[in-house]
Amino acid sequence: MKTLKYFFALLILLLISGHPFAQITSFPHSTTFASGFGDWNQSGTDDFDWTQTTSGTPSSGTGPQSSNGANSTTGYVFTETSSPISTNETARIYCTFDLSGKTSASVTFYYHIYANSGYGPGTLRLKIYKGNAASGGTMYYPWTVTTSHSGWQQATIDLDSYTGYSYVQLAFESITAASGDVWQCDNSLDEIVVTATGGGGGSLITLASQDFSGVSSGAITTVTSNNPYQVDNSTSCSSLD
């Protein structure tokens, strides 16, 4: 029995400490946060967690506070940065995608970053890991916001540079301010949609080709050992420059 308890404790530890989840392979992939986090996961290597809500954020003058998310939808996720949260602390959620067969991709989302009294808003940024495995790849930061905005804002980030890779992890990080009070760093996210297209198509096969400008007259033909097809007008013709 003691061994069984140890096994379950180890399993739970793996799940909350960054153990990799299966990559998303179906697109478009949408997350509304109406009743939970969907396929987005809490990081096990950050300082505190994101929170899903349908009832608003508790601190005044920051966060949406309304129970509605972007476009008056139900639910969103936010970071609660009141005590005991301190300066330079990070909350991270992530989702991993397989873009190995894709040629074009993007992510569109709504965000809320507001501090009406100047105690924040800290930093909200998108971090992307690109590789073909959970390690050995490269990290990028294509989008960062540090300025307070009133109301929900929309952003679209081009992901074409990450296509062709089987392990592309998108992570949203909310980071509290480097100094001073941080209780107005309640940043929020909603309506995340990742699209990816391309791949799976056949290549164009050229059956016959002819440089017409190089033929002055006579039958137009193209026959080689590698190209048994022939175009023949059966008479003569002249090329026009």
mmCIF file with all atom_site columns, C-alpha atoms in Angstrom, residues 67-205:
data_model
loop_
_atom_site.group_PDB
_atom_site.id
_atom_site.type_symbol
_atom_site.label_atom_id
_atom_site.label_alt_id
_atom_site.label_comp_id
_atom_site.label_asym_id
_atom_site.label_entity_id
_atom_site.label_seq_id
_atom_site.pdbx_PDB_ins_code
_atom_site.Cartn_x
_atom_site.Cartn_y
_atom_site.Cartn_z
_atom_site.occupancy
_atom_site.B_iso_or_equiv
_atom_site.pdbx_formal_charge
_atom_site.auth_seq_id
_atom_site.auth_comp_id
_atom_site.auth_asym_id
_atom_site.auth_atom_id
_atom_site.pdbx_PDB_model_num
ATOM 1   C CA . SER A 1 67  ? -18.032 38.392 -15.181 1.00 0.00 ? 67  SER A CA 1
ATOM 2   C CA . ASN A 1 68  ? -17.982 38.553 -18.990 1.00 0.00 ? 68  ASN A CA 1
ATOM 3   C CA . GLY A 1 69  ? -14.899 37.938 -21.075 1.00 0.00 ? 69  GLY A CA 1
ATOM 4   C CA . ALA A 1 70  ? -13.993 39.409 -24.452 1.00 0.00 ? 70  ALA A CA 1
ATOM 5   C CA . ASN A 1 71  ? -16.970 40.096 -26.743 1.00 0.00 ? 71  ASN A CA 1
ATOM 6   C CA . SER A 1 72  ? -19.281 39.576 -23.735 1.00 0.00 ? 72  SER A CA 1
ATOM 7   C CA . THR A 1 73  ? -18.571 35.833 -23.728 1.00 0.00 ? 73  THR A CA 1
ATOM 8   C CA . THR A 1 74  ? -18.678 33.660 -20.608 1.00 0.00 ? 74  THR A CA 1
ATOM 9   C CA . GLY A 1 75  ? -15.464 33.155 -18.681 1.00 0.00 ? 75  GLY A CA 1
ATOM 10  C CA . TYR A 1 76  ? -11.792 34.069 -19.076 1.00 0.00 ? 76  TYR A CA 1
ATOM 11  C CA . VAL A 1 77  ? -8.493  33.492 -17.255 1.00 0.00 ? 77  VAL A CA 1
ATOM 12  C CA . PHE A 1 78  ? -6.542  36.033 -15.205 1.00 0.00 ? 78  PHE A CA 1
ATOM 13  C CA . THR A 1 79  ? -3.655  36.385 -12.763 1.00 0.00 ? 79  THR A CA 1
ATOM 14  C CA . GLU A 1 80  ? -4.480  37.507 -9.224  1.00 0.00 ? 80  GLU A CA 1
ATOM 15  C CA . THR A 1 81  ? -1.451  39.454 -8.004  1.00 0.00 ? 81  THR A CA 1
ATOM 16  C CA . SER A 1 82  ? -2.497  40.606 -4.542  1.00 0.00 ? 82  SER A CA 1
ATOM 17  C CA . SER A 1 83  ? -0.485  39.446 -1.500  1.00 0.00 ? 83  SER A CA 1
ATOM 18  C CA . PRO A 1 84  ? 1.345   37.089 -1.133  1.00 0.00 ? 84  PRO A CA 1
ATOM 19  C CA . ILE A 1 85  ? 2.384   37.639 -4.778  1.00 0.00 ? 85  ILE A CA 1
ATOM 20  C CA . SER A 1 86  ? 5.463   39.874 -4.956  1.00 0.00 ? 86  SER A CA 1
ATOM 21  C CA . THR A 1 87  ? 7.617   41.645 -7.555  1.00 0.00 ? 87  THR A CA 1
ATOM 22  C CA . ASN A 1 88  ? 9.085   39.865 -10.584 1.00 0.00 ? 88  ASN A CA 1
ATOM 23  C CA . GLU A 1 89  ? 6.898   36.789 -10.219 1.00 0.00 ? 89  GLU A CA 1
ATOM 24  C CA . THR A 1 90  ? 5.593   34.879 -13.241 1.00 0.00 ? 90  THR A CA 1
ATOM 25  C CA . ALA A 1 91  ? 2.408   32.932 -13.953 1.00 0.00 ? 91  ALA A CA 1
ATOM 26  C CA . ARG A 1 92  ? 2.493   30.807 -17.113 1.00 0.00 ? 92  ARG A CA 1
ATOM 27  C CA . ILE A 1 93  ? 0.020   28.714 -19.114 1.00 0.00 ? 93  ILE A CA 1
ATOM 28  C CA . TYR A 1 94  ? 1.014   26.755 -22.197 1.00 0.00 ? 94  TYR A CA 1
ATOM 29  C CA . CYS A 1 95  ? -0.283  24.570 -25.018 1.00 0.00 ? 95  CYS A CA 1
ATOM 30  C CA . THR A 1 96  ? 1.774   22.485 -27.477 1.00 0.00 ? 96  THR A CA 1
ATOM 31  C CA . PHE A 1 97  ? 1.047   22.150 -31.200 1.00 0.00 ? 97  PHE A CA 1
ATOM 32  C CA . ASP A 1 98  ? 2.256   19.920 -34.024 1.00 0.00 ? 98  ASP A CA 1
ATOM 33  C CA . LEU A 1 99  ? 2.908   22.177 -37.029 1.00 0.00 ? 99  LEU A CA 1
ATOM 34  C CA . SER A 1 100 ? 5.124   19.696 -38.906 1.00 0.00 ? 100 SER A CA 1
ATOM 35  C CA . GLY A 1 101 ? 2.815   19.446 -41.928 1.00 0.00 ? 101 GLY A CA 1
ATOM 36  C CA . LYS A 1 102 ? 1.815   23.105 -42.064 1.00 0.00 ? 102 LYS A CA 1
ATOM 37  C CA . THR A 1 103 ? 3.028   26.033 -44.156 1.00 0.00 ? 103 THR A CA 1
ATOM 38  C CA . SER A 1 104 ? 1.043   28.876 -42.584 1.00 0.00 ? 104 SER A CA 1
ATOM 39  C CA . ALA A 1 105 ? -0.188  29.494 -39.025 1.00 0.00 ? 105 ALA A CA 1
ATOM 40  C CA . SER A 1 106 ? -1.279  32.253 -36.641 1.00 0.00 ? 106 SER A CA 1
ATOM 41  C CA . VAL A 1 107 ? -2.701  32.818 -33.177 1.00 0.00 ? 107 VAL A CA 1
ATOM 42  C CA . THR A 1 108 ? -5.429  35.350 -32.384 1.00 0.00 ? 108 THR A CA 1
ATOM 43  C CA . PHE A 1 109 ? -6.427  36.208 -28.819 1.00 0.00 ? 109 PHE A CA 1
ATOM 44  C CA . TYR A 1 110 ? -7.925  38.871 -26.581 1.00 0.00 ? 110 TYR A CA 1
ATOM 45  C CA . TYR A 1 111 ? -6.032  40.309 -23.640 1.00 0.00 ? 111 TYR A CA 1
ATOM 46  C CA . HIS A 1 112 ? -6.725  42.712 -20.774 1.00 0.00 ? 112 HIS A CA 1
ATOM 47  C CA . ILE A 1 113 ? -3.842  44.586 -19.116 1.00 0.00 ? 113 ILE A CA 1
ATOM 48  C CA . TYR A 1 114 ? -5.018  47.502 -16.981 1.00 0.00 ? 114 TYR A CA 1
ATOM 49  C CA . ALA A 1 115 ? -3.842  49.341 -13.851 1.00 0.00 ? 115 ALA A CA 1
ATOM 50  C CA . ASN A 1 116 ? -5.759  52.576 -13.300 1.00 0.00 ? 116 ASN A CA 1
ATOM 51  C CA . SER A 1 117 ? -3.726  53.648 -10.236 1.00 0.00 ? 117 SER A CA 1
ATOM 52  C CA . GLY A 1 118 ? -0.287  52.878 -11.608 1.00 0.00 ? 118 GLY A CA 1
ATOM 53  C CA . TYR A 1 119 ? 0.406   49.809 -9.443  1.00 0.00 ? 119 TYR A CA 1
ATOM 54  C CA . GLY A 1 120 ? 1.292   47.743 -12.484 1.00 0.00 ? 120 GLY A CA 1
ATOM 55  C CA . PRO A 1 121 ? 0.356   46.466 -14.996 1.00 0.00 ? 121 PRO A CA 1
ATOM 56  C CA . GLY A 1 122 ? 3.570   44.479 -15.168 1.00 0.00 ? 122 GLY A CA 1
ATOM 57  C CA . THR A 1 123 ? 4.211   42.469 -18.343 1.00 0.00 ? 123 THR A CA 1
ATOM 58  C CA . LEU A 1 124 ? 2.076   40.209 -20.502 1.00 0.00 ? 124 LEU A CA 1
ATOM 59  C CA . ARG A 1 125 ? 3.952   38.292 -23.189 1.00 0.00 ? 125 ARG A CA 1
ATOM 60  C CA . LEU A 1 126 ? 3.829   35.343 -25.543 1.00 0.00 ? 126 LEU A CA 1
ATOM 61  C CA . LYS A 1 127 ? 6.728   32.897 -25.377 1.00 0.00 ? 127 LYS A CA 1
ATOM 62  C CA . ILE A 1 128 ? 7.166   30.295 -28.140 1.00 0.00 ? 128 ILE A CA 1
ATOM 63  C CA . TYR A 1 129 ? 9.361   27.217 -28.102 1.00 0.00 ? 129 TYR A CA 1
ATOM 64  C CA . LYS A 1 130 ? 10.162  25.752 -31.546 1.00 0.00 ? 130 LYS A CA 1
ATOM 65  C CA . GLY A 1 131 ? 11.619  22.287 -32.071 1.00 0.00 ? 131 GLY A CA 1
ATOM 66  C CA . ASN A 1 132 ? 10.894  18.662 -32.909 1.00 0.00 ? 132 ASN A CA 1
ATOM 67  C CA . ALA A 1 133 ? 11.089  17.470 -29.303 1.00 0.00 ? 133 ALA A CA 1
ATOM 68  C CA . ALA A 1 134 ? 10.512  18.842 -25.808 1.00 0.00 ? 134 ALA A CA 1
ATOM 69  C CA . SER A 1 135 ? 14.191  19.821 -25.569 1.00 0.00 ? 135 SER A CA 1
ATOM 70  C CA . GLY A 1 136 ? 16.904  21.045 -27.891 1.00 0.00 ? 136 GLY A CA 1
ATOM 71  C CA . GLY A 1 137 ? 14.771  23.686 -29.626 1.00 0.00 ? 137 GLY A CA 1
ATOM 72  C CA . THR A 1 138 ? 14.801  27.482 -29.602 1.00 0.00 ? 138 THR A CA 1
ATOM 73  C CA . MET A 1 139 ? 12.822  30.013 -27.546 1.00 0.00 ? 139 MET A CA 1
ATOM 74  C CA . TYR A 1 140 ? 11.269  33.192 -28.970 1.00 0.00 ? 140 TYR A CA 1
ATOM 75  C CA . TYR A 1 141 ? 9.314   36.170 -27.565 1.00 0.00 ? 141 TYR A CA 1
ATOM 76  C CA . PRO A 1 142 ? 7.344   37.576 -30.529 1.00 0.00 ? 142 PRO A CA 1
ATOM 77  C CA . TRP A 1 143 ? 4.829   39.647 -28.526 1.00 0.00 ? 143 TRP A CA 1
ATOM 78  C CA . THR A 1 144 ? 5.133   41.688 -25.314 1.00 0.00 ? 144 THR A CA 1
ATOM 79  C CA . VAL A 1 145 ? 2.897   44.352 -23.743 1.00 0.00 ? 145 VAL A CA 1
ATOM 80  C CA . THR A 1 146 ? 3.846   46.506 -20.752 1.00 0.00 ? 146 THR A CA 1
ATOM 81  C CA . THR A 1 147 ? 1.435   49.427 -21.211 1.00 0.00 ? 147 THR A CA 1
ATOM 82  C CA . SER A 1 148 ? -1.923  49.723 -19.466 1.00 0.00 ? 148 SER A CA 1
ATOM 83  C CA . HIS A 1 149 ? -5.014  49.617 -21.736 1.00 0.00 ? 149 HIS A CA 1
ATOM 84  C CA . SER A 1 150 ? -8.626  50.091 -20.708 1.00 0.00 ? 150 SER A CA 1
ATOM 85  C CA . GLY A 1 151 ? -10.844 47.267 -21.949 1.00 0.00 ? 151 GLY A CA 1
ATOM 86  C CA . TRP A 1 152 ? -10.214 44.082 -23.913 1.00 0.00 ? 152 TRP A CA 1
ATOM 87  C CA . GLN A 1 153 ? -7.679  44.305 -26.747 1.00 0.00 ? 153 GLN A CA 1
ATOM 88  C CA . GLN A 1 154 ? -7.203  41.907 -29.682 1.00 0.00 ? 154 GLN A CA 1
ATOM 89  C CA . ALA A 1 155 ? -3.897  40.690 -31.112 1.00 0.00 ? 155 ALA A CA 1
ATOM 90  C CA . THR A 1 156 ? -2.926  38.384 -33.984 1.00 0.00 ? 156 THR A CA 1
ATOM 91  C CA . ILE A 1 157 ? 0.578   36.927 -34.150 1.00 0.00 ? 157 ILE A CA 1
ATOM 92  C CA . ASP A 1 158 ? 1.965   35.347 -37.334 1.00 0.00 ? 158 ASP A CA 1
ATOM 93  C CA . LEU A 1 159 ? 3.307   31.848 -36.673 1.00 0.00 ? 159 LEU A CA 1
ATOM 94  C CA . ASP A 1 160 ? 4.635   31.071 -40.163 1.00 0.00 ? 160 ASP A CA 1
ATOM 95  C CA . SER A 1 161 ? 8.191   31.022 -38.804 1.00 0.00 ? 161 SER A CA 1
ATOM 96  C CA . TYR A 1 162 ? 7.269   28.059 -36.587 1.00 0.00 ? 162 TYR A CA 1
ATOM 97  C CA . THR A 1 163 ? 5.612   25.829 -39.188 1.00 0.00 ? 163 THR A CA 1
ATOM 98  C CA . GLY A 1 164 ? 7.333   22.628 -40.226 1.00 0.00 ? 164 GLY A CA 1
ATOM 99  C CA . TYR A 1 165 ? 8.137   21.733 -36.589 1.00 0.00 ? 165 TYR A CA 1
ATOM 100 C CA . SER A 1 166 ? 6.388   18.981 -34.648 1.00 0.00 ? 166 SER A CA 1
ATOM 101 C CA . TYR A 1 167 ? 6.772   20.511 -31.172 1.00 0.00 ? 167 TYR A CA 1
ATOM 102 C CA . VAL A 1 168 ? 5.725   24.164 -31.023 1.00 0.00 ? 168 VAL A CA 1
ATOM 103 C CA . GLN A 1 169 ? 4.739   25.317 -27.551 1.00 0.00 ? 169 GLN A CA 1
ATOM 104 C CA . LEU A 1 170 ? 2.896   28.595 -27.026 1.00 0.00 ? 170 LEU A CA 1
ATOM 105 C CA . ALA A 1 171 ? 3.061   30.020 -23.502 1.00 0.00 ? 171 ALA A CA 1
ATOM 106 C CA . PHE A 1 172 ? 1.431   33.153 -22.124 1.00 0.00 ? 172 PHE A CA 1
ATOM 107 C CA . GLU A 1 173 ? 3.304   34.726 -19.225 1.00 0.00 ? 173 GLU A CA 1
ATOM 108 C CA . SER A 1 174 ? 1.999   37.375 -16.838 1.00 0.00 ? 174 SER A CA 1
ATOM 109 C CA . ILE A 1 175 ? 4.874   38.922 -14.903 1.00 0.00 ? 175 ILE A CA 1
ATOM 110 C CA . THR A 1 176 ? 4.455   41.314 -11.981 1.00 0.00 ? 176 THR A CA 1
ATOM 111 C CA . ALA A 1 177 ? 6.233   44.671 -11.918 1.00 0.00 ? 177 ALA A CA 1
ATOM 112 C CA . ALA A 1 178 ? 9.913   44.774 -10.984 1.00 0.00 ? 178 ALA A CA 1
ATOM 113 C CA . SER A 1 179 ? 9.358   47.147 -8.053  1.00 0.00 ? 179 SER A CA 1
ATOM 114 C CA . GLY A 1 180 ? 6.680   48.731 -5.895  1.00 0.00 ? 180 GLY A CA 1
ATOM 115 C CA . ASP A 1 181 ? 3.150   47.444 -5.277  1.00 0.00 ? 181 ASP A CA 1
ATOM 116 C CA . VAL A 1 182 ? 1.967   44.812 -7.763  1.00 0.00 ? 182 VAL A CA 1
ATOM 117 C CA . TRP A 1 183 ? -1.692  44.241 -6.842  1.00 0.00 ? 183 TRP A CA 1
ATOM 118 C CA . GLN A 1 184 ? -2.888  45.872 -10.080 1.00 0.00 ? 184 GLN A CA 1
ATOM 119 C CA . CYS A 1 185 ? -1.003  43.407 -12.309 1.00 0.00 ? 185 CYS A CA 1
ATOM 120 C CA . ASP A 1 186 ? -4.146  41.277 -12.794 1.00 0.00 ? 186 ASP A CA 1
ATOM 121 C CA . ASN A 1 187 ? -3.687  40.537 -16.501 1.00 0.00 ? 187 ASN A CA 1
ATOM 122 C CA . SER A 1 188 ? -6.249  38.470 -18.424 1.00 0.00 ? 188 SER A CA 1
ATOM 123 C CA . LEU A 1 189 ? -6.660  36.328 -21.572 1.00 0.00 ? 189 LEU A CA 1
ATOM 124 C CA . ASP A 1 190 ? -9.645  35.065 -23.531 1.00 0.00 ? 190 ASP A CA 1
ATOM 125 C CA . GLU A 1 191 ? -10.761 33.567 -26.865 1.00 0.00 ? 191 GLU A CA 1
ATOM 126 C CA . ILE A 1 192 ? -7.451  32.075 -28.055 1.00 0.00 ? 192 ILE A CA 1
ATOM 127 C CA . VAL A 1 193 ? -7.634  30.660 -31.598 1.00 0.00 ? 193 VAL A CA 1
ATOM 128 C CA . VAL A 1 194 ? -4.688  28.946 -33.296 1.00 0.00 ? 194 VAL A CA 1
ATOM 129 C CA . THR A 1 195 ? -5.032  28.321 -37.035 1.00 0.00 ? 195 THR A CA 1
ATOM 130 C CA . ALA A 1 196 ? -2.714  26.299 -39.280 1.00 0.00 ? 196 ALA A CA 1
ATOM 131 C CA . THR A 1 197 ? -3.014  25.382 -42.945 1.00 0.00 ? 197 THR A CA 1
ATOM 132 C CA . GLY A 1 198 ? -0.996  23.772 -45.741 1.00 0.00 ? 198 GLY A CA 1
ATOM 133 C CA . GLY A 1 199 ? 0.610   20.418 -46.312 1.00 0.00 ? 199 GLY A CA 1
ATOM 134 C CA . GLY A 1 200 ? -0.917  17.274 -47.756 1.00 0.00 ? 200 GLY A CA 1
ATOM 135 C CA . GLY A 1 201 ? -1.019  18.522 -51.339 1.00 0.00 ? 201 GLY A CA 1
ATOM 136 C CA . GLY A 1 202 ? 0.635   16.833 -54.325 1.00 0.00 ? 202 GLY A CA 1
ATOM 137 C CA . SER A 1 203 ? 3.360   18.372 -56.429 1.00 0.00 ? 203 SER A CA 1
ATOM 138 C CA . LEU A 1 204 ? 2.897   19.619 -59.994 1.00 0.00 ? 204 LEU A CA 1
ATOM 139 C CA . ILE A 1 205 ? 4.215   17.204 -62.628 1.00 0.00 ? 205 ILE A CA 1
#
